[in-house]
Short mmCIF file of C-alpha atoms in Angstrom, two decimals:
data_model
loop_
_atom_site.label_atom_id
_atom_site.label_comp_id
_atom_site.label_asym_id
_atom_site.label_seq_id
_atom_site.Cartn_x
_atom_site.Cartn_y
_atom_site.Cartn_z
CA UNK A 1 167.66 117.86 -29.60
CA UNK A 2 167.31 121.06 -31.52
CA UNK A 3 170.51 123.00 -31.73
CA UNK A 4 170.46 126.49 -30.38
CA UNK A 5 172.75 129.51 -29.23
CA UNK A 6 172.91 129.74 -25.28
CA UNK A 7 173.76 133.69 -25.06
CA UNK A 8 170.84 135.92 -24.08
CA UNK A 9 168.66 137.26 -26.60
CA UNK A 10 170.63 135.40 -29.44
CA UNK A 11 167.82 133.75 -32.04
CA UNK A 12 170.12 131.44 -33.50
CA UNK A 13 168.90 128.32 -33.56
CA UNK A 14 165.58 128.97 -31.78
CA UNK A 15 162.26 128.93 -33.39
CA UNK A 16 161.72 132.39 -34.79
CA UNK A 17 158.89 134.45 -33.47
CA UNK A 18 156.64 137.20 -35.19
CA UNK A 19 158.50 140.30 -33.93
CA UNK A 20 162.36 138.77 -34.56
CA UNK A 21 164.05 140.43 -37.62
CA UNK A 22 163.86 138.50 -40.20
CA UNK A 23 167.57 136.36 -40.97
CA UNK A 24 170.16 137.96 -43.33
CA UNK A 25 170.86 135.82 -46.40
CA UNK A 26 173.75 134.06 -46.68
CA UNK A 27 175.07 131.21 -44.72
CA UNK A 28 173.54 130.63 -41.35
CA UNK A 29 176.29 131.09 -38.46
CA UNK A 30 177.50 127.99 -37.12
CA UNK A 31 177.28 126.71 -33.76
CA UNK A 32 180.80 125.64 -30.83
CA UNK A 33 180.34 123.32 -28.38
CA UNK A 34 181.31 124.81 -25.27
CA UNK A 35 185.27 123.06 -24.26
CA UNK A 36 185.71 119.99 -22.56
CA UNK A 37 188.52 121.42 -20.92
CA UNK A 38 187.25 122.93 -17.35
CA UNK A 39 189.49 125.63 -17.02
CA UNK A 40 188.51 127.19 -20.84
CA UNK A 41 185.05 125.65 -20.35
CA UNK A 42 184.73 128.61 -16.94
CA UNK A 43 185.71 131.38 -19.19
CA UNK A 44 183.49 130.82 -21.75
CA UNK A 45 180.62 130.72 -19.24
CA UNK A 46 182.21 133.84 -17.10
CA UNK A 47 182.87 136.01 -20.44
CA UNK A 48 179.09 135.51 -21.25
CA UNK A 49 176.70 138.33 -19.67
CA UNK A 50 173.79 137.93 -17.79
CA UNK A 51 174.50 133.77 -18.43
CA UNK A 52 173.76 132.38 -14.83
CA UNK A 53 173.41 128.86 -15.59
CA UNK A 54 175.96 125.56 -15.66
CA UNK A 55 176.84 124.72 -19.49
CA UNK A 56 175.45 120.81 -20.30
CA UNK A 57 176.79 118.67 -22.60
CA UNK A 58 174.92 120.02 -25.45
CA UNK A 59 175.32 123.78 -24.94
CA UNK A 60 176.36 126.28 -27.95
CA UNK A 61 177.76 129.58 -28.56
CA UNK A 62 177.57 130.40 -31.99
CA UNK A 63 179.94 132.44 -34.34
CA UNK A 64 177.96 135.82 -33.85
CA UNK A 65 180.24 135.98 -30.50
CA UNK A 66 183.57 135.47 -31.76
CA UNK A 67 185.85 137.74 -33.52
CA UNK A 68 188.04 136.88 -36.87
CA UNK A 69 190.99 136.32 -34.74
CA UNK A 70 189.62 134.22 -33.05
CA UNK A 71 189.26 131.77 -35.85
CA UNK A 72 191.93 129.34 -38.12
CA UNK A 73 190.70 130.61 -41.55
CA UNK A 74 187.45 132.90 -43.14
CA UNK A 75 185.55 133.66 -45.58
CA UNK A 76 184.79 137.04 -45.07
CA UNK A 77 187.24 140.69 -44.35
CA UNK A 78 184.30 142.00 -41.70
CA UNK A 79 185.80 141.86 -37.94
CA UNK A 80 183.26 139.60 -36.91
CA UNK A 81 182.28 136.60 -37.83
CA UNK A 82 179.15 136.73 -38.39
CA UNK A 83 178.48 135.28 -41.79
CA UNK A 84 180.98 132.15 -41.04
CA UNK A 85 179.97 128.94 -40.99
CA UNK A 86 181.76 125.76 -39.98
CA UNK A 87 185.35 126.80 -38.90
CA UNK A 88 187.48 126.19 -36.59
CA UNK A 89 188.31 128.28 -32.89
CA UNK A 90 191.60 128.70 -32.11
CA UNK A 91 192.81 127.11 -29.17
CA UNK A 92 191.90 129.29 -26.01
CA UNK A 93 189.59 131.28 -27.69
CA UNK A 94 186.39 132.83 -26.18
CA UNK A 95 183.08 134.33 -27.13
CA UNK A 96 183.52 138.40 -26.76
CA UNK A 97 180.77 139.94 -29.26
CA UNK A 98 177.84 140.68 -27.70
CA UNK A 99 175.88 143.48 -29.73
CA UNK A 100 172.27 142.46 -28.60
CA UNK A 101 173.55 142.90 -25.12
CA UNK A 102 174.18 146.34 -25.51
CA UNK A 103 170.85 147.82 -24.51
CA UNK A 104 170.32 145.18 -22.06
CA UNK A 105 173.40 146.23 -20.18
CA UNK A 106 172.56 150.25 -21.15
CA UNK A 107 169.04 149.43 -19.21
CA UNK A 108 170.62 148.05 -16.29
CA UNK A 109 172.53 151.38 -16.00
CA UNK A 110 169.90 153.84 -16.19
CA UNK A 111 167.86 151.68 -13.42
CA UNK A 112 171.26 151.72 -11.38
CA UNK A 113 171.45 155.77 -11.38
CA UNK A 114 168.26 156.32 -10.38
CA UNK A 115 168.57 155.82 -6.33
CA UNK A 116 172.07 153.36 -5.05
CA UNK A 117 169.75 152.98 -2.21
CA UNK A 118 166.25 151.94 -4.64
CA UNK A 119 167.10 148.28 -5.96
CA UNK A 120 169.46 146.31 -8.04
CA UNK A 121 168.38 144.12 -11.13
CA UNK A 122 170.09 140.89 -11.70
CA UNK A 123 169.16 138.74 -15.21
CA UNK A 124 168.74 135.21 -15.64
CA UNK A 125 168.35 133.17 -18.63
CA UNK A 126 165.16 130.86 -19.10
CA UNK A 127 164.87 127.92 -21.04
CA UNK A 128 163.41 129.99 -23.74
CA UNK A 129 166.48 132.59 -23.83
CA UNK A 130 163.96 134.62 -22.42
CA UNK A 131 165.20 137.35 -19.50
CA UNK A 132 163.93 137.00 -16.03
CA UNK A 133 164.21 139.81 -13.58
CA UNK A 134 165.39 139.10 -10.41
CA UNK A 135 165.22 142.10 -7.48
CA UNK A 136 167.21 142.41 -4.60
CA UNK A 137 164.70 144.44 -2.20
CA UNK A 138 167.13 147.10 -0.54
CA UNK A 139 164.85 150.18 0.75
CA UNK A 140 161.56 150.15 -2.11
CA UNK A 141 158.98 153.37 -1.41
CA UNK A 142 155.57 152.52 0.80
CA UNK A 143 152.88 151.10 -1.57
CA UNK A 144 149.32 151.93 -0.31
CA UNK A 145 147.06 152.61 -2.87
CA UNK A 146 146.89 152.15 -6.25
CA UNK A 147 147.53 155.94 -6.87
CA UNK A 148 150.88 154.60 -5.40
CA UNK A 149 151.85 152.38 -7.52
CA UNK A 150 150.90 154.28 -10.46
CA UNK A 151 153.28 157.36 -9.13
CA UNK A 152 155.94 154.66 -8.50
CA UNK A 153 155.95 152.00 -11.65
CA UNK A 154 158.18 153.26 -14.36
CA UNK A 155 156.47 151.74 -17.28
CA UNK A 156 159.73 152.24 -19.65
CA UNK A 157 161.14 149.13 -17.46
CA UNK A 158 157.61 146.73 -19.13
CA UNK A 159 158.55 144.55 -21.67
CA UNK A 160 157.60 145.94 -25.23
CA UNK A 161 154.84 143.19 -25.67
CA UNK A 162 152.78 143.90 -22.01
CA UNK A 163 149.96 146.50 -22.45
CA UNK A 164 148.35 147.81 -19.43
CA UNK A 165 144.72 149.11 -19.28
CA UNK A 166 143.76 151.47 -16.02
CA UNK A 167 139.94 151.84 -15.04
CA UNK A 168 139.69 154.59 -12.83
CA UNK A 169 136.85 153.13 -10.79
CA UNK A 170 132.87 154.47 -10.59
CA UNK A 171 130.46 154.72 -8.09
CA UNK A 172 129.40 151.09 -9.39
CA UNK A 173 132.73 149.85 -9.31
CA UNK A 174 136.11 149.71 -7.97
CA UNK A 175 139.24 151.05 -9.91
CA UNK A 176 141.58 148.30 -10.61
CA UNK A 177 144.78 148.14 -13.23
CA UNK A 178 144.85 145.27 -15.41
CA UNK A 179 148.21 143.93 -17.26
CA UNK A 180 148.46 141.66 -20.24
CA UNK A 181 150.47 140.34 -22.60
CA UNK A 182 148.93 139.01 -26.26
CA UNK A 183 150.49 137.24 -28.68
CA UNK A 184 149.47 136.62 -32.23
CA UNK A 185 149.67 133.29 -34.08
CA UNK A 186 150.72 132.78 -38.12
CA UNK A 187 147.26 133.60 -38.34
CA UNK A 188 146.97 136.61 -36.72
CA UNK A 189 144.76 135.59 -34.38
CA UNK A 190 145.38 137.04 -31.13
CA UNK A 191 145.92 135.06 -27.94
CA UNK A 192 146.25 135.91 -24.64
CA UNK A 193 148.85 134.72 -22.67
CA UNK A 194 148.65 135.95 -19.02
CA UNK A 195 147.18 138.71 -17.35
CA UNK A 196 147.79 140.82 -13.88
CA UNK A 197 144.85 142.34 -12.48
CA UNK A 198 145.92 144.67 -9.15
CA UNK A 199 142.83 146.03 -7.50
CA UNK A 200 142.53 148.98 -5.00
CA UNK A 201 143.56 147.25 -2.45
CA UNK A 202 146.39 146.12 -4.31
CA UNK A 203 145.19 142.57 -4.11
CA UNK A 204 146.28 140.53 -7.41
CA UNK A 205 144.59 137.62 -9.79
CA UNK A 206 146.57 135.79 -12.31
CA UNK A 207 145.23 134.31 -15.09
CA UNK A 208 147.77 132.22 -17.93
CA UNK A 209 146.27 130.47 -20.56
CA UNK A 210 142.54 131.20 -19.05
CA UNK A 211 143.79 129.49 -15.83
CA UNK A 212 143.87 131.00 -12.54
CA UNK A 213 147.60 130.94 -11.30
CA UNK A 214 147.43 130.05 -7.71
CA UNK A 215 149.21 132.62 -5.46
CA UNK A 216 151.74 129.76 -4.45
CA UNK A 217 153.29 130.08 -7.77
CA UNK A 218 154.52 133.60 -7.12
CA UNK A 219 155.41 133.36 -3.23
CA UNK A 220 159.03 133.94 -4.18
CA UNK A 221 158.12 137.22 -5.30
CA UNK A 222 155.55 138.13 -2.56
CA UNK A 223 155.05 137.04 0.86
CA UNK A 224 151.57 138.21 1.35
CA UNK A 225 148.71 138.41 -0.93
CA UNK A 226 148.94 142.16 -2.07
CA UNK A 227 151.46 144.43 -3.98
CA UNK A 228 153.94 146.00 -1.79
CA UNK A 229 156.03 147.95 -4.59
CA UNK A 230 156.16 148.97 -7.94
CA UNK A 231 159.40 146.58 -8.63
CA UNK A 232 157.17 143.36 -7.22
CA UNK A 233 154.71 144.76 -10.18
CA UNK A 234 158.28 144.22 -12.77
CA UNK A 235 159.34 141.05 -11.28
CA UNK A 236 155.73 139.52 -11.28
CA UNK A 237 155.57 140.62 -14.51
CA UNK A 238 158.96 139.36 -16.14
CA UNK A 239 157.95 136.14 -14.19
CA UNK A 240 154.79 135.65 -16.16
CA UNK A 241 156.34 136.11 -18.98
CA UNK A 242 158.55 133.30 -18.67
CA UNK A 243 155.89 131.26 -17.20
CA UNK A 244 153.36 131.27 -19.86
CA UNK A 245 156.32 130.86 -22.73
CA UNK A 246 157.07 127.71 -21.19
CA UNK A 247 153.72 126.62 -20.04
CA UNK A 248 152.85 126.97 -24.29
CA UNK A 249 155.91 125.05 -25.01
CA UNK A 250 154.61 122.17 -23.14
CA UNK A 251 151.08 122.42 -24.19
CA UNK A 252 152.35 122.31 -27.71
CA UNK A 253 154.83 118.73 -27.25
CA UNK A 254 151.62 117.15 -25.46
CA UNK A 255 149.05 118.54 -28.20
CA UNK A 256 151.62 117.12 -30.58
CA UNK A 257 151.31 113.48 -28.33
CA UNK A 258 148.02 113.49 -28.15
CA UNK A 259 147.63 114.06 -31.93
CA UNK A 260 150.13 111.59 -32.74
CA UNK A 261 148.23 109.25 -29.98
CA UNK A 262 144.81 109.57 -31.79
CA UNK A 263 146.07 109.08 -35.38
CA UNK A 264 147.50 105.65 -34.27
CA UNK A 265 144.61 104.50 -32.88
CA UNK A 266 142.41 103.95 -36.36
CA UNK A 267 143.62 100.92 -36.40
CA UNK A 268 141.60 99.37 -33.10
CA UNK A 269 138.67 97.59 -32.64
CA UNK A 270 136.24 100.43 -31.93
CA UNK A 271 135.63 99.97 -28.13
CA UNK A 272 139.14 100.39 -27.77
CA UNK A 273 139.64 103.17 -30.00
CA UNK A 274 136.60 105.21 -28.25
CA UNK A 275 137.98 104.77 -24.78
CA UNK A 276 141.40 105.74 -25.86
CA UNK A 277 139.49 108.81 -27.63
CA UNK A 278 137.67 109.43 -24.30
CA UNK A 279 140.76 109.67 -22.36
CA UNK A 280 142.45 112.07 -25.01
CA UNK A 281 139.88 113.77 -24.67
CA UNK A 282 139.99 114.30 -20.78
CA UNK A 283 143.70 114.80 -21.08
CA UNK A 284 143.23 117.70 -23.14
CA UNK A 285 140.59 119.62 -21.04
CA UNK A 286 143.03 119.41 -18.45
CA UNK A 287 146.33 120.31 -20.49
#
């Protein structure tokens, strides 16, 4: 199991994508076990932000969240210890450094000042150290038309990577405003991950991966089949996101099965081989 920091929006340890920075040189920072002991186990998990979930057997905090003092011996006069690797916590210590936090936490203040009355934003990690937003519905301004939701939807709260087109509608056809989010691969070929489509109406289609997401998916988000405020738009949205990331995590493992599958079966009589091939086959056009 790969090794990997459990804090939100911490890279270390996880697969590096396009847009993270690229790592400083020097050693990598090391990686703590969260304690056996209960009592110090809670405080790591409490002093984390934004870290909702119950710390396995196998989760890490690396040495990006600890101060110097909070170490036996360095290698390094900076305050934190960020190029340290392999050392040893003091007893009772406790991750406190959380830098990439700091606009996360400055967002979540700006939305707050805007109306006590308009919504709150919780975040949750995701298995990809992703962010989820969760909203607690409080009193959210009448949707009705798509003019609406345009006057409502604060596009500074999209994730950088979403791009939104708007067709304004003809005499042929209906407007309709269409979000997306595209990734490129070492290639630079661009894929598409997911897409939101919100008609005039403000009925939705979701599409991941060139699949229609049934509505069923979402029904924790909406009860009824069209947009009802601009925040469902955020939450559907930051959803998605998460979605398709793990939906192309597990495409990629059974690609990598299949593969493996296929390569071992060169070795069969023929018939056998070209059913096995046949059902690899039909595996994949499902997958």
């Amino acid at each position: 199991m790969p090794r990997a920091c459990c804090v939100p929006k911490c890279r270390t340890g996880h697969r590096r994508r396009k847009n993270d920075p690229k790592p400083k040189p020097g050693p990598k920072p090391s990686l703590h076990l969260f304690p056996r002991d209960k009592v110090l186990r809670e405080r790591w998990r409490q002093s984390i932000p934004f870290y909702k979930h119950k710390p396995g057997d196998h989760t890490y905090v690396c040495s990006l969240h600890f101060l110097k003092s909070d170490y036996g011996g360095f290698t390094s006069n900076q305050e934190e210890a960020s190029d340290l690797k392999k050392i040893t916590l003091k007893k009772g210590a406790k991750p406190s450094v959380f830098p990439e936090l700091l606009d996360l936490q400055a967002r979540l203040d700006e939305v707050s000042q805007l109306d006590d009355d308009f919504y709150v934003r919780d975040f949750q990690n995701d298995d990809e150290g992703m962010y989820s937003a969760v909203t607690a519905k409080k009193s959210l301004p009448t949707i009705n038309s798509l003019q609406d939701l345009q006057d409502n939807l604060d596009l500074k709260l999209l994730s950088l990577d979403i791009v939104h087109t708007y067709h304004e509608g003809t005499s042929y056809s209906a407007a309709d405003w269409t979000f997306m989010m595209v990734t490129q691969d070492h290639n630079n070929v661009p894929t598409l991950k997911f897409s939101l489509k919100i008609g005039a109406n403000l009925e939705y289609e979701i599409w991941c991966h060139q699949i229609r997401v049934h509505k069923c998916k979402v029904k924790h988000i909406l009860e009824s089949d069209r947009i009802n405020s601009a925040m469902q738009v955020i939450q559907l949205l930051e959803f998605l996101k998460s979605y398709s990331m793990s939906e192309a995590i597990i495409k990629d493992k059974v690609d990598q099965a299949l593969y493996l599958l296929q390569e071992g079966t060169w070795s069969l009589p023929e018939p056998k081989r070209n059913i096995i091939n046949g059902l690899i086959h039909q595996i994949k056009e499902v997958v």
